GROMACS .gro file of C-alpha atoms in nm:
model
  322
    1UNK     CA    1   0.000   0.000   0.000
    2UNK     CA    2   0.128   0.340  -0.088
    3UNK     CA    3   0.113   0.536   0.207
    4UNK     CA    4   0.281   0.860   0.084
    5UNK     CA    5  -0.059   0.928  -0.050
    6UNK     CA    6  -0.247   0.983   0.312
    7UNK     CA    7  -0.225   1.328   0.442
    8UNK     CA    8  -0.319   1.460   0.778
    9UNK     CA    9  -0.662   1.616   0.824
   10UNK     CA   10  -0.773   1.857   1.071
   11UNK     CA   11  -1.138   1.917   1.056
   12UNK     CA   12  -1.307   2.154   1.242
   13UNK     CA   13  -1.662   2.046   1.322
   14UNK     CA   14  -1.914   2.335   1.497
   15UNK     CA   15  -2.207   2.197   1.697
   16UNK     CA   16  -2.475   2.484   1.705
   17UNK     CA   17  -2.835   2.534   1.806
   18UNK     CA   18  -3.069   2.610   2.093
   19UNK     CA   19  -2.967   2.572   2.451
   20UNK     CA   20  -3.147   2.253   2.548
   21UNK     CA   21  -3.171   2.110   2.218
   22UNK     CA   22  -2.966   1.808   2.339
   23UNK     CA   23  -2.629   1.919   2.179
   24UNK     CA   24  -2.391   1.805   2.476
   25UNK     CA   25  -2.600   1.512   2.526
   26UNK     CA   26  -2.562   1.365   2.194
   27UNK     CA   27  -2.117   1.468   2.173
   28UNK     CA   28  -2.133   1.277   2.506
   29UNK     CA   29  -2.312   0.962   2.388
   30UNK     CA   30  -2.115   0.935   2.054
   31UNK     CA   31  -1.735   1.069   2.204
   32UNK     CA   32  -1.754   1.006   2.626
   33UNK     CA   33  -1.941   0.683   2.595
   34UNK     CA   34  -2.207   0.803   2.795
   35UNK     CA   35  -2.534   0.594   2.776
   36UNK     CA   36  -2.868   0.798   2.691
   37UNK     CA   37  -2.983   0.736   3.109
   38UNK     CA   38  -2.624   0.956   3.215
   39UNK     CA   39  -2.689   1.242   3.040
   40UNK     CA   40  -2.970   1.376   3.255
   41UNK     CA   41  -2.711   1.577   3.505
   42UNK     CA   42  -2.547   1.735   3.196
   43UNK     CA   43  -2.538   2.109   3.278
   44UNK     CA   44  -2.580   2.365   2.986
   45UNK     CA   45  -2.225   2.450   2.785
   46UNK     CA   46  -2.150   2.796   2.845
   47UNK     CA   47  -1.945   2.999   2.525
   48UNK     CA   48  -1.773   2.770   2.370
   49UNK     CA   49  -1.660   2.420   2.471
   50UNK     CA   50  -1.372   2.275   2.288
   51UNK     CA   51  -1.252   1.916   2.257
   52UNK     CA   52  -1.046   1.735   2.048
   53UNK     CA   53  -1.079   1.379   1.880
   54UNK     CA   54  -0.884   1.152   1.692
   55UNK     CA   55  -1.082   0.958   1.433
   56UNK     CA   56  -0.843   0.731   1.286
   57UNK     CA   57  -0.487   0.809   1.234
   58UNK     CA   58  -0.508   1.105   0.994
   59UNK     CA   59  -0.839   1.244   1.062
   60UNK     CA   60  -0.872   1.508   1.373
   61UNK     CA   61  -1.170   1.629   1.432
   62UNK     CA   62  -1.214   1.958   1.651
   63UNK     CA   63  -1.508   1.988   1.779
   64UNK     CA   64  -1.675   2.319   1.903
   65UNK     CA   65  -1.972   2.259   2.107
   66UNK     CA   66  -2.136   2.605   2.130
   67UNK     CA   67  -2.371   2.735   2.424
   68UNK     CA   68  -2.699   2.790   2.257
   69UNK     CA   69  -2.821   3.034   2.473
   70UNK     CA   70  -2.956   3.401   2.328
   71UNK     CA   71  -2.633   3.618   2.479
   72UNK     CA   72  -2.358   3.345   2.314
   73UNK     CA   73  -2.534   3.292   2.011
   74UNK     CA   74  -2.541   3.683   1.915
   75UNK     CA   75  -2.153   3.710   2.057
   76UNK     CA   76  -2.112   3.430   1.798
   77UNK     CA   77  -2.269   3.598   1.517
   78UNK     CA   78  -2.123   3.965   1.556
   79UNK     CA   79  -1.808   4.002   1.753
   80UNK     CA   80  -1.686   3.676   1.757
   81UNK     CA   81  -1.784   3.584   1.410
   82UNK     CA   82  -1.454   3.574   1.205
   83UNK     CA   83  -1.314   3.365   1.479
   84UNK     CA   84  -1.615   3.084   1.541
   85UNK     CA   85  -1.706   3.085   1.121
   86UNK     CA   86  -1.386   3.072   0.963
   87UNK     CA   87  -1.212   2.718   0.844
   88UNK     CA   88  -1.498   2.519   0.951
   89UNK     CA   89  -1.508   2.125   0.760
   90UNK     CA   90  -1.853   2.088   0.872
   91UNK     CA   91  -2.129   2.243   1.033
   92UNK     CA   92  -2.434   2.043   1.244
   93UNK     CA   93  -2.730   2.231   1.357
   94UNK     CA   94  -2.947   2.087   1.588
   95UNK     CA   95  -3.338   2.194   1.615
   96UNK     CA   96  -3.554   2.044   1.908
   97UNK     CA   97  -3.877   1.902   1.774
   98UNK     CA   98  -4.034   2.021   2.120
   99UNK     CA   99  -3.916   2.420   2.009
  100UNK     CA  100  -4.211   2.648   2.033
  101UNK     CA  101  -4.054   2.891   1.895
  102UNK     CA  102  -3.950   2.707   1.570
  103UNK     CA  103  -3.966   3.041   1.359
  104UNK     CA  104  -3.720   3.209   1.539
  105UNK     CA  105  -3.470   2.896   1.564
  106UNK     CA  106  -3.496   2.914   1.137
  107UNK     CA  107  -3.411   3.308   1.192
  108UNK     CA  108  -3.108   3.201   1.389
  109UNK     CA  109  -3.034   2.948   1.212
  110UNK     CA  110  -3.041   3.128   0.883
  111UNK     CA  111  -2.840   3.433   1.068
  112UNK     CA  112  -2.549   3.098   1.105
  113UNK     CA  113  -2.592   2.979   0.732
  114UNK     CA  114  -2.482   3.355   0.607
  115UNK     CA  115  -2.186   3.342   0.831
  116UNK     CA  116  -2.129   3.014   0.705
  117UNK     CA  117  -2.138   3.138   0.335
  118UNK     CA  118  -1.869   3.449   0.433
  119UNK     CA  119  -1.609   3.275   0.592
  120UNK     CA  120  -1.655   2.874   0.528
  121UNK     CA  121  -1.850   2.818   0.208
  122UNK     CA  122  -1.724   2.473   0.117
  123UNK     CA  123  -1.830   2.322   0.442
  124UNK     CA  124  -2.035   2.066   0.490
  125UNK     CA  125  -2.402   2.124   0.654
  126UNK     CA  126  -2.626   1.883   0.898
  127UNK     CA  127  -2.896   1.942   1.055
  128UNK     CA  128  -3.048   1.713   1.324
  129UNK     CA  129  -3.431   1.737   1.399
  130UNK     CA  130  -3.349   1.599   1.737
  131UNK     CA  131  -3.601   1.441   2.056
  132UNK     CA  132  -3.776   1.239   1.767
  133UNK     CA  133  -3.890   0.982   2.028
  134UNK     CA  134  -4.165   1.287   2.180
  135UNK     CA  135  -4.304   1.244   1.864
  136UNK     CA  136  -4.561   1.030   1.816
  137UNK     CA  137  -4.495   0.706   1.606
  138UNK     CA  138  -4.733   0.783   1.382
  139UNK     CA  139  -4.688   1.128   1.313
  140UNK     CA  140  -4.265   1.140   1.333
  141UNK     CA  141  -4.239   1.100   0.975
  142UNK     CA  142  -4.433   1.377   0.856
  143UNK     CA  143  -4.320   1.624   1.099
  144UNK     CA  144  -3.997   1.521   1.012
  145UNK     CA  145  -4.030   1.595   0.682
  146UNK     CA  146  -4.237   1.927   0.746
  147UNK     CA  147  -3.941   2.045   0.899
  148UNK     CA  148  -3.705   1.938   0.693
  149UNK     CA  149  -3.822   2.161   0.397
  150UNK     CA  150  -3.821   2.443   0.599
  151UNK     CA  151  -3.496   2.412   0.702
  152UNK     CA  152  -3.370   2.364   0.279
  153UNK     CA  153  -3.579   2.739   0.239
  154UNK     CA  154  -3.348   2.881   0.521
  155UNK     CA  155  -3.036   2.730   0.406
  156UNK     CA  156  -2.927   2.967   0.169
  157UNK     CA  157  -2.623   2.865  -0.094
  158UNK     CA  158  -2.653   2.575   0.094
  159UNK     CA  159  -2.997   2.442   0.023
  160UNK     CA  160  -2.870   2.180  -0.276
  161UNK     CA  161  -2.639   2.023  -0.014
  162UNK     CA  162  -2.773   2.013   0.363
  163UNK     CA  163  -2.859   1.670   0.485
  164UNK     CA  164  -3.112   1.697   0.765
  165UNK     CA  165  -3.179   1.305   0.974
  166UNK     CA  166  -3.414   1.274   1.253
  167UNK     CA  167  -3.258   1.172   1.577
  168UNK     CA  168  -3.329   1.062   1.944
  169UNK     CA  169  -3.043   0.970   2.237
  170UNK     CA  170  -3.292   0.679   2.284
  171UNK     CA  171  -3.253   0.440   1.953
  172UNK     CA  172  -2.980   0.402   1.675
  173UNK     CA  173  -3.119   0.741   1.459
  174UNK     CA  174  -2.883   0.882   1.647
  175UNK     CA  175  -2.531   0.647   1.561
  176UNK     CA  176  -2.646   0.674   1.188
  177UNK     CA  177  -2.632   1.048   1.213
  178UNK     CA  178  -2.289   1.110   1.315
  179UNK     CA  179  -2.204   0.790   1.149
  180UNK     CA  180  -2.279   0.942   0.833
  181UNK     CA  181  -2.152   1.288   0.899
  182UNK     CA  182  -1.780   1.161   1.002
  183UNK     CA  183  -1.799   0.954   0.725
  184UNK     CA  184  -1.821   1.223   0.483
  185UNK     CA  185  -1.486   1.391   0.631
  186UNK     CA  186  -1.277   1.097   0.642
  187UNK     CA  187  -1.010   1.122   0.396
  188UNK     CA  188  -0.873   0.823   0.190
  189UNK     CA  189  -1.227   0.648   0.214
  190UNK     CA  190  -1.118   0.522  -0.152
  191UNK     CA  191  -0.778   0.372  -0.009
  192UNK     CA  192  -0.975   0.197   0.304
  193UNK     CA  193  -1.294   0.119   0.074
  194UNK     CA  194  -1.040  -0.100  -0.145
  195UNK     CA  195  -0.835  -0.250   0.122
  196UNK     CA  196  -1.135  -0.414   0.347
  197UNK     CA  197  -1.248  -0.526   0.019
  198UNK     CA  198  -0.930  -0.736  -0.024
  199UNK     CA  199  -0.995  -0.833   0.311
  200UNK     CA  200  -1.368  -0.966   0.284
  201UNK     CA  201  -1.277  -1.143  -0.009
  202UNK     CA  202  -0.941  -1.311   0.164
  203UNK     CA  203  -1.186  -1.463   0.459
  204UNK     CA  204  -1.515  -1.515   0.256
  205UNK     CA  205  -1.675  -1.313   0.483
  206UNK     CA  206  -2.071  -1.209   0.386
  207UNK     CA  207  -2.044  -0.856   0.542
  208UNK     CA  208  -1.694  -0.665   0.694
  209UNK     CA  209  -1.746  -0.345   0.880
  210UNK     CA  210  -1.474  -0.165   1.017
  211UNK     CA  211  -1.565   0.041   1.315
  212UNK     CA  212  -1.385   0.336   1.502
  213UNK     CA  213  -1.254   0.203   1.831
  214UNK     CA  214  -1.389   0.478   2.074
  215UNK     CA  215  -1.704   0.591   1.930
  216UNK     CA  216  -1.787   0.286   1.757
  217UNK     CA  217  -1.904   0.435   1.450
  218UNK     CA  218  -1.877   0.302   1.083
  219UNK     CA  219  -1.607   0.404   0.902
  220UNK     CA  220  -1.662   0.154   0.606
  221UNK     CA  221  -1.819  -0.149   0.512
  222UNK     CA  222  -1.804  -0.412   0.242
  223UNK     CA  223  -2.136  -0.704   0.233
  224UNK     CA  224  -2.180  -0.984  -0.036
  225UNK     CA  225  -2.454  -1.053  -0.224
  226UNK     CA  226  -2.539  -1.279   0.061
  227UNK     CA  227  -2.502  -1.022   0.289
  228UNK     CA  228  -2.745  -0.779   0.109
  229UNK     CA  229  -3.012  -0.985   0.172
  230UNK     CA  230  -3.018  -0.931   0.507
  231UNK     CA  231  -3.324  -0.713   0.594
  232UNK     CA  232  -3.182  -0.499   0.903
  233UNK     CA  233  -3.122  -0.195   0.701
  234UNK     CA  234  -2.999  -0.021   1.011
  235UNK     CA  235  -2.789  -0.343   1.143
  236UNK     CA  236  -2.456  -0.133   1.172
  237UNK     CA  237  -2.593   0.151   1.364
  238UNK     CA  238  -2.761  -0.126   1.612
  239UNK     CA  239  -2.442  -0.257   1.642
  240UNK     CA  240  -2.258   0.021   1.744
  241UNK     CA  241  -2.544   0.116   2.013
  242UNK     CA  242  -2.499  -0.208   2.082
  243UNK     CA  243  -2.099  -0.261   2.149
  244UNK     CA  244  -2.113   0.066   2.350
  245UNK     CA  245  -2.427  -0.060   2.564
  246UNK     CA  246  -2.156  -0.380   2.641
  247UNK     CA  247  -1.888  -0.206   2.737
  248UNK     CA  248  -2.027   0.050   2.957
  249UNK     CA  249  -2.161  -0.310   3.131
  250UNK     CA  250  -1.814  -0.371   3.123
  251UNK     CA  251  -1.684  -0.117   3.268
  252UNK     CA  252  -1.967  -0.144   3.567
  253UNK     CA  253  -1.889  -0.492   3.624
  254UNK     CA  254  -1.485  -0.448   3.663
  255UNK     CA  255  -1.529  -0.050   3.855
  256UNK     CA  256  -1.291   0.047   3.542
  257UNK     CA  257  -1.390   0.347   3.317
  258UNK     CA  258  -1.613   0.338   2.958
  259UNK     CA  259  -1.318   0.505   2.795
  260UNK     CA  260  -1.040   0.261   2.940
  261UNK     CA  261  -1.181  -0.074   2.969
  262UNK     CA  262  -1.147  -0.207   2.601
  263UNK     CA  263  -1.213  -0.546   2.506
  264UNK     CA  264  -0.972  -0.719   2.255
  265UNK     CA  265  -1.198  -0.906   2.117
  266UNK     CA  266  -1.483  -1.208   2.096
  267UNK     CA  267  -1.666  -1.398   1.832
  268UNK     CA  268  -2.047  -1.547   1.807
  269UNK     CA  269  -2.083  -1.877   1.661
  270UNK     CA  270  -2.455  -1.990   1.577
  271UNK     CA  271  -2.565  -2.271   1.371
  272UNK     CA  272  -2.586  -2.057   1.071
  273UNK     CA  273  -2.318  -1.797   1.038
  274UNK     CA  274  -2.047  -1.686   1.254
  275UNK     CA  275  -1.948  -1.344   1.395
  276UNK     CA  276  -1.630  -1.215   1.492
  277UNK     CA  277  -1.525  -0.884   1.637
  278UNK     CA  278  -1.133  -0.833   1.684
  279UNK     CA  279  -0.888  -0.563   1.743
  280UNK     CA  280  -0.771  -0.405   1.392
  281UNK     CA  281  -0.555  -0.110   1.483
  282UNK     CA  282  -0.474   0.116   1.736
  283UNK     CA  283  -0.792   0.309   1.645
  284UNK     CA  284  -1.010   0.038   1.491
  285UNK     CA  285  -1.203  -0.260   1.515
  286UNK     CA  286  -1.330  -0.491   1.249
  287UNK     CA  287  -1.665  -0.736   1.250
  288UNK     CA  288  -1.669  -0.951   1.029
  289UNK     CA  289  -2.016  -1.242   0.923
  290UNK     CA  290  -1.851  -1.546   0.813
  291UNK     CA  291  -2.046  -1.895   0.719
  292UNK     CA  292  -2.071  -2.122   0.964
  293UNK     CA  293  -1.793  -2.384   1.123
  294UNK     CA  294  -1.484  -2.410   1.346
  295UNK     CA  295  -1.237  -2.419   1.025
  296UNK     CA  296  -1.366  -2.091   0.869
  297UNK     CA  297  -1.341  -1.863   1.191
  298UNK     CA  298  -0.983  -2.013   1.253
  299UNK     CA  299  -0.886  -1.890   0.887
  300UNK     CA  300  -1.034  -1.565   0.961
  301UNK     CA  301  -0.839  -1.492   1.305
  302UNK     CA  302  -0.510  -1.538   1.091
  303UNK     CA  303  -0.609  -1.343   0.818
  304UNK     CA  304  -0.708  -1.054   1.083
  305UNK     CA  305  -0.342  -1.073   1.216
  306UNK     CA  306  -0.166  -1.076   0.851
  307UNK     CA  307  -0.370  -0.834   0.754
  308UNK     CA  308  -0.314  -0.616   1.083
  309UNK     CA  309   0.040  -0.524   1.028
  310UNK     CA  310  -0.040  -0.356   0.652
  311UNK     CA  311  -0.376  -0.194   0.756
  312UNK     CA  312  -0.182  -0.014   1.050
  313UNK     CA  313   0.053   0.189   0.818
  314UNK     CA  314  -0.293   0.347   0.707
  315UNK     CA  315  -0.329   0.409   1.052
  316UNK     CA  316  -0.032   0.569   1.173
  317UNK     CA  317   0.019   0.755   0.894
  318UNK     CA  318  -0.108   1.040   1.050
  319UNK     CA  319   0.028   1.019   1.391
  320UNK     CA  320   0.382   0.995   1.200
  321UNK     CA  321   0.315   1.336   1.044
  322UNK     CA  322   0.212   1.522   1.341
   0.00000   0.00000   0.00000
């Protein structure tokens, strides 16, 4: 693999929208491994809180969670605004479904967009209609997509391009969200894309998903046409509620911490397929659906650990440019 061809990337991501929207909540479910139950004695943010993630070995993402409250937000739109708008990779807006005052969060929000358009007009926008689950079940999709088209009329240069999801800290909405929306800033998706397909073909495997190791979110995935038939549509963003649900048991059952108590790995054998989940880099794991028996999942573990050594030059490559 020709690794002269990954660069470091710094992304900086801003996290905007009414105080009480759920903002914090949601950074501290998908970065601290917080579980939706924990983030109940979350205070408000005040200004700006900053924080810094590595996501993978050449992708840094700083994140700017910004105090939605009326005093911050015009700070951030007048004096501040060179300094909070400019250079920004990606911008997520969060609205509250529960807002009664959902004409004045599109006046704010639109007040963002043009700052957007000054001083970052190739970012990337996202907007999360967020607290879904208040909704009900039989109404969620339409006031979804109610709001949803308002937001495209407010969005300015922008309006082609923002991506809006529904979301709730209580299901997997909110995994595929931020899923998606890292995956769209990781650099060298090509180079990975081709790679894990090497690998899925090497082990026979019907479906490969490689997962960041602290947030747990997809960073690719590769499935068969046996895999494709399976009818969980959603299956990798269950997974990764899933995985972080385990090992904040984990970390209960051994009085360790979420964020240091990582597993190395384990594997699921049922009559018809097997599952393995194993330690890929120093910032990944893989999962990987293989056919049933003892001989195939053997295979597979050695093919994990030849493939290991390559896979981590992809990696490092960043750390080695820092």
């Amino acid at each position: 693999m020709d690794t002269s061809k990954l660069k470091t990337q710094k992304q900086k991501v801003l996290l905007m929208g009414k105080s009480g929207s759920g903002k914090s909540s949601m950074r501290n479910i998908i970065f601290s491994n917080y579980v939706a139950k924990d983030v109940r004695r979350l205070g408000a943010t005040i200004d700006v809180e900053h924080s810094r993630v590595k996501f993978l070995g050449n992708l840094i993402l700083n994140l700017w969670d910004c105090g939605g409250q009326d005093a911050f937000t015009e700070n951030y739109l007048t004096t501040q605004k060179s300094y909070v708008f400019s250079d920004v990779g990606v911008l997520i807006y969060v609205f509250d479904i529960e807002s009664r005052e959902f004409e004045q969060d599109l006046t704010t929000y639109s007040a963002v967009i043009k700052a957007l358009e000054e001083y970052s007009p190739r970012a990337h926008v996202f907007c999360l209609v967020h607290k879904m689950d208040l909704v009900q079940m039989d109404f969620r999709e339409s006031l979804f997509e109610e709001r949803e088209g308002a937001i495209k009329t407010k969005s300015g240069r922008f309006a082609r391009v923002v991506i809006s999801y529904p979301t709730t800290i209580w299901d997997q909405s909110l995994y595929k969200a931020w899923g998606n929306i890292v995956h769209s800033l990781i650099p060298n998706l090509d180079v990975i894309e081709n790679y894990l397909g090497q690998l899925a073909e090497a082990i026979e495997a019907e479906e490969v998903i490689l997962f960041e190791r602290t947030t747990f979110l997809t960073v690719m995935s590769v499935t068969s046409k046996i895999g494709e038939q399976n009818p969980y549509i959603d299956r990798q963003e269950r997974l990764s509620n899933i995985i972080k649900t385990f090992k904040h048991s984990l970390a209960i059952f051994t009085s360790s911490s979420t964020s240091s108590h990582q597993f190395h790995d384990f594997h699921i054998q049922t009559p018809r397929f097997n599952v393995i989940i194993d330690k890929f880099t120093n910032n990944t794991f893989v999962l990987a659906v293989l056919p049933p028996g003892d001989a195939g999942l053997n295979c597979t573990r050695i093919n994990i650990a030849t493939a290991r050594d390559e896979f981590m030059k992809l990696d490092t490559t960043g750390d080695k440019s820092r």
